[in-house]
RNA sequence: GGGGGGAUACCAGAGCGGUCAAAUGGGGCAGACUGUAAAUCUGUUGGCUAAGCCUUCGGAGGUUCGAAUCCUCCUCCCCCCA
């Protein structure tokens, strides 16, 4: 449970979460409308203003109806991270809660939601040249030397973490090397105090129904011009912001690796997997109150009982 | 009409007498996750009363101590020549 500061008295953050395509946007807007408040997005891909079709940002009419934050606030060229989001999102939430008693956080990026609700430990950002060096080492010599190095610099982390995952090894190493301290020594496992009481609302649907919605949404994205949208960014495909479902598969199509139909099928498959990953992430969180996507009125009624 | 190739688990596809419940890839299912997180990584994938047993490699027979692998016939598919 997150720590609650005295300032949190009577201030609530409604956190709307769930897998992609489940219907979070619609519910969040309904809640925002009902409580007369604003929406903070916790979607790590809707930040990028160029990625419109492929990330299913809210409709223009929806964006007009309710104030949204963190949608299209970055360029795909920007580098961003959870920690910055924590700081910036908290500032916006505080501002909303200075005028209202309820704010809404909505999104599917579990790590980003947790950063807002519980915080993320203080530790250095990635140092670009150092990361580039480590990545180059990985390319050239493989994972084993990196593992050995980490075993020396942070035996605790080494023993507890998946040592097949090069990205995690590299991140740990870059912190160790940049600070001279073991990466694991920065982890407090303590939730930070917040100026609001989070109320987590999980939205779910039957898997089959969710899959059907995903498929339909992908087809719609294609109709809306996703292929052209993705094509513009082909030269920038290496950017982190473009390591995104819907774009990568089309890059492969432009490469001639897939036919268009194959690429579209791949987008559907990868979206389903993304949804499953999100559900796995959320499944381990205890304080989520789950509702069926159709139960909008029930959700509002329930939320009212929580705001005491 | 003649000649040749093939049918393997959800799909594709290897295996060509024992070490095969059957490689590998795809898909499915499950999981991990602290500044790349729509990323990255892991496990599992015939059934069961589960260190053992049972039913599988188009169908039916046969050879053999032993067959997905060899033989015979049948069914279906593909290619080449007419």
Short mmCIF file of C-alpha atoms (C1' of nucleotides) in Angstrom, two decimals:
data_model
loop_
_atom_site.label_atom_id
_atom_site.label_comp_id
_atom_site.label_asym_id
_atom_site.label_seq_id
_atom_site.Cartn_x
_atom_site.Cartn_y
_atom_site.Cartn_z
CA UNK A 1 0.00 0.00 0.00
CA UNK A 2 1.27 3.45 -0.85
CA UNK A 3 2.05 5.83 1.94
CA UNK A 4 -0.51 8.57 2.34
CA UNK A 5 0.54 12.04 3.41
CA UNK A 6 -1.70 14.27 5.57
CA UNK A 7 -2.30 16.43 2.51
CA UNK A 8 -4.06 13.48 0.92
CA UNK A 9 -7.09 13.94 3.15
CA UNK A 10 -10.11 14.01 0.87
CA UNK A 11 -8.03 13.96 -2.33
CA UNK A 12 -8.39 11.00 -4.65
CA UNK A 13 -6.68 9.71 -7.73
CA UNK A 14 -8.93 7.38 -9.70
CA UNK A 15 -6.60 5.05 -11.53
CA UNK A 16 -8.24 3.43 -14.54
CA UNK A 17 -6.16 0.53 -15.80
CA UNK A 18 -6.45 -2.62 -17.88
CA UNK A 19 -5.24 -4.19 -21.10
CA UNK A 20 -5.11 -2.41 -24.42
CA UNK A 21 -8.45 -2.00 -26.23
CA UNK A 22 -10.47 -2.88 -23.16
CA UNK A 23 -12.21 0.49 -23.07
CA UNK A 24 -10.20 2.56 -20.59
CA UNK A 25 -10.44 5.82 -22.54
CA UNK A 26 -14.22 5.79 -22.69
CA UNK A 27 -14.59 5.02 -19.01
CA UNK A 28 -12.03 7.63 -17.98
CA UNK A 29 -13.86 10.28 -19.95
CA UNK A 30 -17.14 9.29 -18.37
CA UNK A 31 -15.60 9.51 -14.91
CA UNK A 32 -13.93 12.82 -15.70
CA UNK A 33 -17.20 14.18 -16.93
CA UNK A 34 -19.07 12.91 -13.93
CA UNK A 35 -16.60 14.31 -11.40
CA UNK A 36 -15.84 17.42 -13.42
CA UNK A 37 -12.14 16.79 -13.48
CA UNK A 38 -9.15 16.19 -15.77
CA UNK A 39 -7.36 13.17 -17.11
CA UNK A 40 -3.70 12.29 -16.76
CA UNK A 41 -2.62 9.66 -19.26
CA UNK A 42 -0.18 6.93 -18.23
CA UNK A 43 0.37 5.49 -21.65
CA UNK A 44 4.03 5.33 -22.58
CA UNK A 45 3.31 5.59 -26.30
CA UNK A 46 0.59 8.19 -26.44
CA UNK A 47 3.18 10.69 -25.20
CA UNK A 48 4.55 10.96 -28.70
CA UNK A 49 2.63 13.43 -30.78
CA UNK A 50 3.50 11.83 -34.10
CA UNK A 51 2.10 8.45 -33.10
CA UNK A 52 -1.57 9.13 -33.48
CA UNK A 53 -3.26 6.32 -35.32
CA UNK A 54 -1.08 3.48 -34.10
CA UNK A 55 -1.43 4.30 -30.40
CA UNK A 56 -5.18 4.86 -30.50
CA UNK A 57 -5.16 8.25 -28.83
CA UNK A 58 -8.56 9.58 -27.77
CA UNK A 59 -10.70 11.17 -30.49
CA UNK A 60 -10.45 14.91 -31.07
CA UNK A 61 -13.97 15.31 -29.72
CA UNK A 62 -13.00 13.43 -26.58
CA UNK A 63 -9.91 15.57 -26.11
CA UNK A 64 -12.08 18.66 -26.40
CA UNK A 65 -14.62 17.42 -23.95
CA UNK A 66 -12.17 16.76 -21.11
CA UNK A 67 -8.71 18.16 -20.45
CA UNK A 68 -6.03 15.51 -21.03
CA UNK A 69 -2.40 15.60 -19.99
CA UNK A 70 0.54 13.65 -21.41
CA UNK A 71 -1.00 12.94 -24.76
CA UNK A 72 1.16 14.14 -27.59
CA UNK A 73 3.44 16.06 -25.24
CA UNK A 74 6.66 14.65 -26.67
CA UNK A 75 8.30 14.15 -30.06
CA UNK A 76 9.44 10.73 -31.12
CA UNK A 77 12.98 12.12 -31.02
CA UNK A 78 12.71 12.88 -27.30
CA UNK A 79 14.15 10.47 -24.82
CA UNK A 80 11.99 10.00 -21.83
CA UNK A 81 11.75 7.73 -18.83
CA UNK A 82 9.51 6.65 -15.97
CA UNK A 83 11.22 8.79 -13.42
CA UNK A 84 10.59 11.98 -15.35
CA UNK A 85 7.03 10.89 -15.79
CA UNK A 86 6.69 10.39 -12.06
CA UNK A 87 7.84 13.95 -11.38
CA UNK A 88 5.84 15.58 -14.13
CA UNK A 89 2.67 13.61 -13.57
CA UNK A 90 2.71 14.31 -9.83
CA UNK A 91 3.05 18.02 -10.54
CA UNK A 92 0.04 17.95 -12.83
CA UNK A 93 -2.00 15.83 -10.42
CA UNK A 94 -1.21 18.21 -7.56
CA UNK A 95 -2.35 21.09 -9.68
CA UNK A 96 -5.64 19.38 -10.51
CA UNK A 97 -6.20 18.39 -6.89
CA UNK A 98 -5.63 21.94 -5.70
CA UNK A 99 -8.94 22.76 -7.38
CA UNK A 100 -10.75 19.43 -7.32
CA UNK A 101 -11.03 16.50 -5.00
CA UNK A 102 -10.67 13.91 -7.73
CA UNK A 103 -8.17 13.43 -10.53
CA UNK A 104 -8.01 10.60 -13.00
CA UNK A 105 -4.99 8.61 -14.11
CA UNK A 106 -5.63 6.30 -17.03
CA UNK A 107 -3.34 4.01 -18.94
CA UNK A 108 -1.94 0.60 -19.59
CA UNK A 109 1.71 1.09 -18.74
CA UNK A 110 1.97 -0.65 -15.39
CA UNK A 111 5.40 0.62 -14.52
CA UNK A 112 4.35 4.20 -15.17
CA UNK A 113 1.22 3.85 -13.06
CA UNK A 114 3.26 2.43 -10.21
CA UNK A 115 5.72 5.28 -10.48
CA UNK A 116 2.88 7.72 -9.91
CA UNK A 117 1.16 5.76 -7.15
CA UNK A 118 4.18 4.50 -5.24
CA UNK A 119 7.19 6.16 -6.77
CA UNK A 120 10.36 4.81 -8.19
CA UNK A 121 13.71 4.86 -6.40
CA UNK A 122 16.20 7.65 -6.90
CA UNK A 123 18.97 6.53 -9.17
CA UNK A 124 20.90 7.98 -12.06
CA UNK A 125 19.53 8.24 -15.58
CA UNK A 126 21.24 6.30 -18.29
CA UNK A 127 24.44 7.92 -19.43
CA UNK A 128 24.19 7.80 -23.21
CA UNK A 129 27.85 7.14 -24.07
CA UNK A 130 28.15 4.51 -21.36
CA UNK A 131 25.01 2.73 -22.51
CA UNK A 132 26.21 2.88 -26.10
CA UNK A 133 29.47 1.29 -25.02
CA UNK A 134 27.73 -1.48 -23.11
CA UNK A 135 25.40 -2.14 -26.01
CA UNK A 136 28.37 -2.33 -28.34
CA UNK A 137 30.09 -4.76 -25.99
CA UNK A 138 26.98 -6.88 -25.95
CA UNK A 139 26.80 -6.90 -29.75
CA UNK A 140 30.42 -7.84 -30.07
CA UNK A 141 31.11 -10.21 -27.20
CA UNK A 142 27.71 -11.45 -26.14
CA UNK A 143 26.06 -11.50 -22.79
CA UNK A 144 28.53 -13.59 -20.80
CA UNK A 145 31.23 -10.93 -20.16
CA UNK A 146 28.53 -8.48 -19.05
CA UNK A 147 27.17 -11.05 -16.64
CA UNK A 148 30.60 -11.68 -15.18
CA UNK A 149 31.16 -7.98 -14.71
CA UNK A 150 27.83 -7.59 -12.95
CA UNK A 151 28.54 -10.57 -10.75
CA UNK A 152 31.57 -8.67 -9.48
CA UNK A 153 29.93 -5.26 -9.16
CA UNK A 154 26.55 -6.31 -7.77
CA UNK A 155 26.46 -9.93 -6.63
CA UNK A 156 23.11 -9.43 -4.93
CA UNK A 157 21.35 -8.26 -8.06
CA UNK A 158 23.18 -10.90 -10.06
CA UNK A 159 21.84 -13.65 -7.86
CA UNK A 160 18.24 -12.41 -7.90
CA UNK A 161 17.70 -11.33 -11.45
CA UNK A 162 17.10 -12.92 -14.79
CA UNK A 163 20.57 -13.07 -16.23
CA UNK A 164 19.31 -13.91 -19.71
CA UNK A 165 17.92 -10.42 -20.09
CA UNK A 166 20.67 -8.26 -21.53
CA UNK A 167 18.75 -5.01 -21.15
CA UNK A 168 18.44 -5.46 -17.44
CA UNK A 169 22.06 -6.45 -17.12
CA UNK A 170 23.13 -3.39 -19.07
CA UNK A 171 20.95 -1.07 -17.01
CA UNK A 172 22.36 -2.49 -13.77
CA UNK A 173 25.90 -2.19 -15.07
CA UNK A 174 25.48 1.37 -16.20
CA UNK A 175 24.32 2.40 -12.74
CA UNK A 176 27.14 0.48 -11.07
CA UNK A 177 29.74 2.00 -13.34
CA UNK A 178 28.36 5.52 -13.20
CA UNK A 179 28.08 5.63 -9.41
CA UNK A 180 30.61 3.15 -8.11
CA UNK A 181 27.80 1.60 -6.09
CA UNK A 182 25.88 -1.61 -6.64
CA UNK A 183 22.68 -1.09 -8.57
CA UNK A 184 20.68 -2.98 -5.97
CA UNK A 185 21.83 -0.58 -3.25
CA UNK A 186 19.57 2.08 -4.76
CA UNK A 187 16.47 0.00 -4.24
CA UNK A 188 14.56 0.91 -1.13
CA UNK A 189 11.41 -1.16 -1.67
CA UNK A 190 9.59 1.66 0.06
CA UNK A 191 6.50 3.37 -1.29
CA UNK A 192 6.75 7.15 -1.34
CA UNK A 193 4.21 9.40 0.36
CA UNK A 194 1.59 10.85 -1.96
CA UNK A 195 -0.79 13.76 -1.69
CA UNK A 196 -3.74 11.69 -2.74
CA UNK A 197 -5.46 8.41 -2.04
CA UNK A 198 -5.27 6.15 -5.08
CA UNK A 199 -8.37 4.18 -6.02
CA UNK A 200 -7.48 1.59 -8.62
CA UNK A 201 -10.18 0.52 -11.03
CA UNK A 202 -9.27 -2.44 -13.21
CA UNK A 203 -11.25 -2.97 -16.37
CA UNK A 204 -11.57 -6.45 -17.76
CA UNK A 205 -13.31 -8.32 -20.55
CA UNK A 206 -13.53 -11.93 -21.62
CA UNK A 207 -10.39 -12.81 -23.52
CA UNK A 208 -12.29 -13.69 -26.66
CA UNK A 209 -14.14 -10.42 -26.64
CA UNK A 210 -10.97 -8.46 -25.99
CA UNK A 211 -9.24 -10.19 -28.89
CA UNK A 212 -12.13 -9.34 -31.16
CA UNK A 213 -11.89 -5.70 -30.11
CA UNK A 214 -8.15 -5.69 -30.73
CA UNK A 215 -8.60 -7.16 -34.19
CA UNK A 216 -11.29 -4.66 -35.05
CA UNK A 217 -9.20 -1.79 -33.79
CA UNK A 218 -6.19 -2.84 -35.84
CA UNK A 219 -8.31 -3.07 -38.97
CA UNK A 220 -9.65 0.38 -38.20
CA UNK A 221 -6.13 1.78 -37.77
CA UNK A 222 -5.23 0.45 -41.18
CA UNK A 223 -8.33 2.09 -42.66
CA UNK A 224 -7.39 5.34 -40.97
CA UNK A 225 -3.99 5.31 -42.64
CA UNK A 226 -1.58 3.63 -40.27
CA UNK A 227 0.56 2.41 -43.17
CA UNK A 228 1.22 5.97 -44.32
CA UNK A 229 1.76 7.17 -40.77
CA UNK A 230 4.35 4.47 -40.18
CA UNK A 231 5.99 5.03 -43.54
CA UNK A 232 6.95 8.59 -42.59
CA UNK A 233 9.01 7.26 -39.70
CA UNK A 234 10.83 4.50 -41.54
CA UNK A 235 14.12 6.43 -41.50
CA UNK A 236 13.76 6.87 -37.74
CA UNK A 237 12.85 3.29 -37.01
CA UNK A 238 15.73 2.82 -34.59
CA UNK A 239 14.23 5.34 -32.12
CA UNK A 240 12.98 3.93 -28.88
CA UNK A 241 9.62 5.57 -29.36
CA UNK A 242 9.17 3.54 -32.52
CA UNK A 243 9.75 0.21 -30.85
CA UNK A 244 5.99 0.07 -30.79
CA UNK A 245 3.40 -2.45 -31.84
CA UNK A 246 1.84 -1.33 -35.10
CA UNK A 247 4.94 0.38 -36.39
CA UNK A 248 7.62 -2.27 -36.18
CA UNK A 249 5.53 -4.78 -38.08
CA UNK A 250 4.94 -2.25 -40.84
CA UNK A 251 8.64 -1.48 -41.01
CA UNK A 252 9.14 -5.16 -41.76
CA UNK A 253 6.50 -4.89 -44.45
CA UNK A 254 8.37 -1.94 -46.00
CA UNK A 255 11.50 -4.08 -45.89
CA UNK A 256 9.67 -6.72 -47.90
CA UNK A 257 9.93 -9.19 -45.05
CA UNK A 258 6.14 -9.48 -44.78
CA UNK A 259 3.24 -8.87 -47.14
CA UNK A 260 0.84 -6.22 -45.91
CA UNK A 261 -1.64 -8.87 -44.79
CA UNK A 262 1.05 -10.67 -42.85
CA UNK A 263 2.12 -7.44 -41.20
CA UNK A 264 -1.46 -6.71 -40.19
CA UNK A 265 -1.82 -10.17 -38.71
CA UNK A 266 1.42 -9.66 -36.81
CA UNK A 267 0.13 -6.40 -35.40
CA UNK A 268 -2.92 -8.24 -34.13
CA UNK A 269 -0.86 -11.03 -32.60
CA UNK A 270 1.53 -8.61 -30.93
CA UNK A 271 -1.32 -6.48 -29.63
CA UNK A 272 -2.87 -9.58 -28.06
CA UNK A 273 0.44 -10.43 -26.47
CA UNK A 274 0.80 -6.92 -25.20
CA UNK A 275 -2.64 -7.18 -23.64
CA UNK A 276 -1.67 -10.45 -21.98
CA UNK A 277 1.52 -8.91 -20.63
CA UNK A 278 -0.48 -6.07 -19.17
CA UNK A 279 -2.90 -8.48 -17.54
CA UNK A 280 0.00 -10.45 -16.07
CA UNK A 281 1.46 -7.25 -14.66
CA UNK A 282 -1.81 -6.11 -13.12
CA UNK A 283 -2.69 -9.56 -11.81
CA UNK A 284 -0.07 -9.36 -9.08
CA UNK A 285 -1.35 -6.07 -7.73
CA UNK A 286 -3.57 -6.59 -4.74
CA UNK A 287 -5.30 -3.23 -4.45
CA UNK A 288 -7.00 -3.22 -7.83
CA UNK A 289 -10.80 -3.33 -7.81
CA UNK A 290 -11.86 -5.19 -10.91
CA UNK A 291 -14.96 -4.47 -12.95
CA UNK A 292 -16.39 -5.67 -16.19
CA UNK A 293 -16.03 -3.07 -18.94
CA UNK A 294 -19.78 -2.86 -19.40
CA UNK A 295 -20.52 -1.93 -15.80
CA UNK A 296 -19.99 1.81 -16.18
CA UNK A 297 -22.79 2.89 -13.88
CA UNK A 298 -21.85 0.34 -11.29
CA UNK A 299 -18.30 1.66 -11.35
CA UNK A 300 -19.42 5.25 -10.80
CA UNK A 301 -21.67 4.17 -7.94
CA UNK A 302 -18.90 2.20 -6.38
CA UNK A 303 -16.43 5.08 -6.71
CA UNK A 304 -18.89 7.35 -4.91
CA UNK A 305 -18.92 4.99 -1.95
CA UNK A 306 -15.14 5.27 -1.79
CA UNK A 307 -15.03 9.04 -1.64
CA UNK A 308 -15.79 9.61 2.00
"C1'" G B 1 -3.03 -43.00 -69.81
"C1'" G B 2 2.48 -43.09 -68.19
"C1'" G B 3 6.31 -41.52 -64.53
"C1'" G B 4 7.71 -39.31 -59.91
"C1'" G B 5 7.06 -36.96 -54.97
"C1'" G B 6 4.26 -36.56 -50.59
"C1'" A B 7 0.65 -37.36 -46.21
"C1'" U B 8 4.25 -36.30 -38.99
"C1'" A B 9 1.44 -32.98 -32.83
"C1'" C B 10 -2.88 -26.47 -33.34
"C1'" C B 11 0.10 -24.85 -38.15
"C1'" A B 12 4.66 -25.28 -40.98
"C1'" G B 13 8.39 -28.76 -40.99
"C1'" A B 14 12.77 -32.29 -39.55
"C1'" G B 15 13.27 -37.35 -38.45
"C1'" C B 16 13.87 -42.45 -42.31
"C1'" G B 17 14.66 -49.62 -37.67
"C1'" G B 18 15.91 -48.97 -31.18
"C1'" U B 19 18.96 -43.33 -27.87
"C1'" C B 20 11.21 -40.63 -30.49
"C1'" A B 21 5.94 -38.33 -26.98
"C1'" A B 22 9.04 -37.15 -31.89
"C1'" A B 23 14.30 -31.59 -33.67
"C1'" U B 24 13.25 -26.53 -35.19
"C1'" G B 25 10.13 -22.38 -36.23
"C1'" G B 26 5.23 -20.22 -35.92
"C1'" G B 27 0.92 -19.92 -32.97
"C1'" G B 28 -1.25 -20.94 -28.00
"C1'" C B 29 -0.80 -20.87 -22.60
"C1'" A B 30 1.78 -19.16 -18.23
"C1'" G B 31 5.39 -16.06 -15.81
"C1'" A B 32 9.26 -12.12 -14.68
"C1'" C B 33 9.69 -6.89 -14.57
"C1'" U B 34 12.81 -0.16 -10.45
"C1'" G B 35 15.03 5.62 -16.01
"C1'" U B 36 14.44 1.38 -23.33
"C1'" A B 37 8.45 -1.05 -20.27
"C1'" A B 38 3.68 -1.22 -26.59
"C1'" A B 39 10.76 -2.51 -24.48
"C1'" U B 40 13.36 -6.87 -22.85
"C1'" C B 41 13.55 -11.74 -20.89
"C1'" U B 42 11.86 -16.83 -19.06
"C1'" G B 43 9.01 -21.37 -18.79
"C1'" U B 44 5.52 -24.57 -21.00
"C1'" U B 45 2.70 -26.82 -25.16
"C1'" G B 46 -0.68 -35.47 -26.44
"C1'" G B 47 -3.25 -37.73 -21.95
"C1'" C B 48 -2.99 -39.54 -17.00
"C1'" U B 49 -4.01 -42.02 -10.68
"C1'" A B 50 2.58 -38.60 -13.47
"C1'" A B 51 10.94 -40.22 -11.70
"C1'" G B 52 5.79 -44.50 -14.10
"C1'" C B 53 1.93 -45.68 -17.38
"C1'" C B 54 -1.44 -44.94 -21.68
"C1'" U B 55 -2.75 -43.26 -26.78
"C1'" U B 56 -0.04 -40.76 -31.20
"C1'" C B 57 3.39 -39.81 -37.01
"C1'" G B 58 -3.25 -40.52 -43.56
"C1'" G B 59 -6.18 -45.83 -43.21
"C1'" A B 60 -5.89 -51.32 -43.06
"C1'" G B 61 -2.72 -55.34 -42.91
"C1'" G B 62 2.38 -57.45 -42.74
"C1'" U B 63 7.96 -58.06 -41.67
"C1'" U B 64 10.89 -57.53 -37.04
"C1'" C B 65 12.79 -58.87 -30.35
"C1'" G B 66 11.55 -53.64 -31.73
"C1'" A B 67 8.45 -49.39 -36.90
"C1'" A B 68 7.03 -42.39 -37.65
"C1'" U B 69 11.00 -45.01 -40.13
"C1'" C B 70 10.88 -51.46 -44.14
"C1'" C B 71 6.87 -54.27 -47.34
"C1'" U B 72 1.62 -54.75 -49.45
"C1'" C B 73 -3.06 -52.73 -50.50
"C1'" C B 74 -6.37 -48.50 -49.95
"C1'" U B 75 -7.63 -43.05 -49.59
"C1'" C B 76 -6.23 -38.12 -50.53
"C1'" C B 77 -2.65 -34.22 -52.32
"C1'" C B 78 1.32 -32.27 -55.52
"C1'" C B 79 4.66 -32.28 -59.80
"C1'" C B 80 6.31 -33.94 -64.72
"C1'" C B 81 5.26 -36.41 -69.48
"C1'" A B 82 0.90 -37.48 -72.60
#
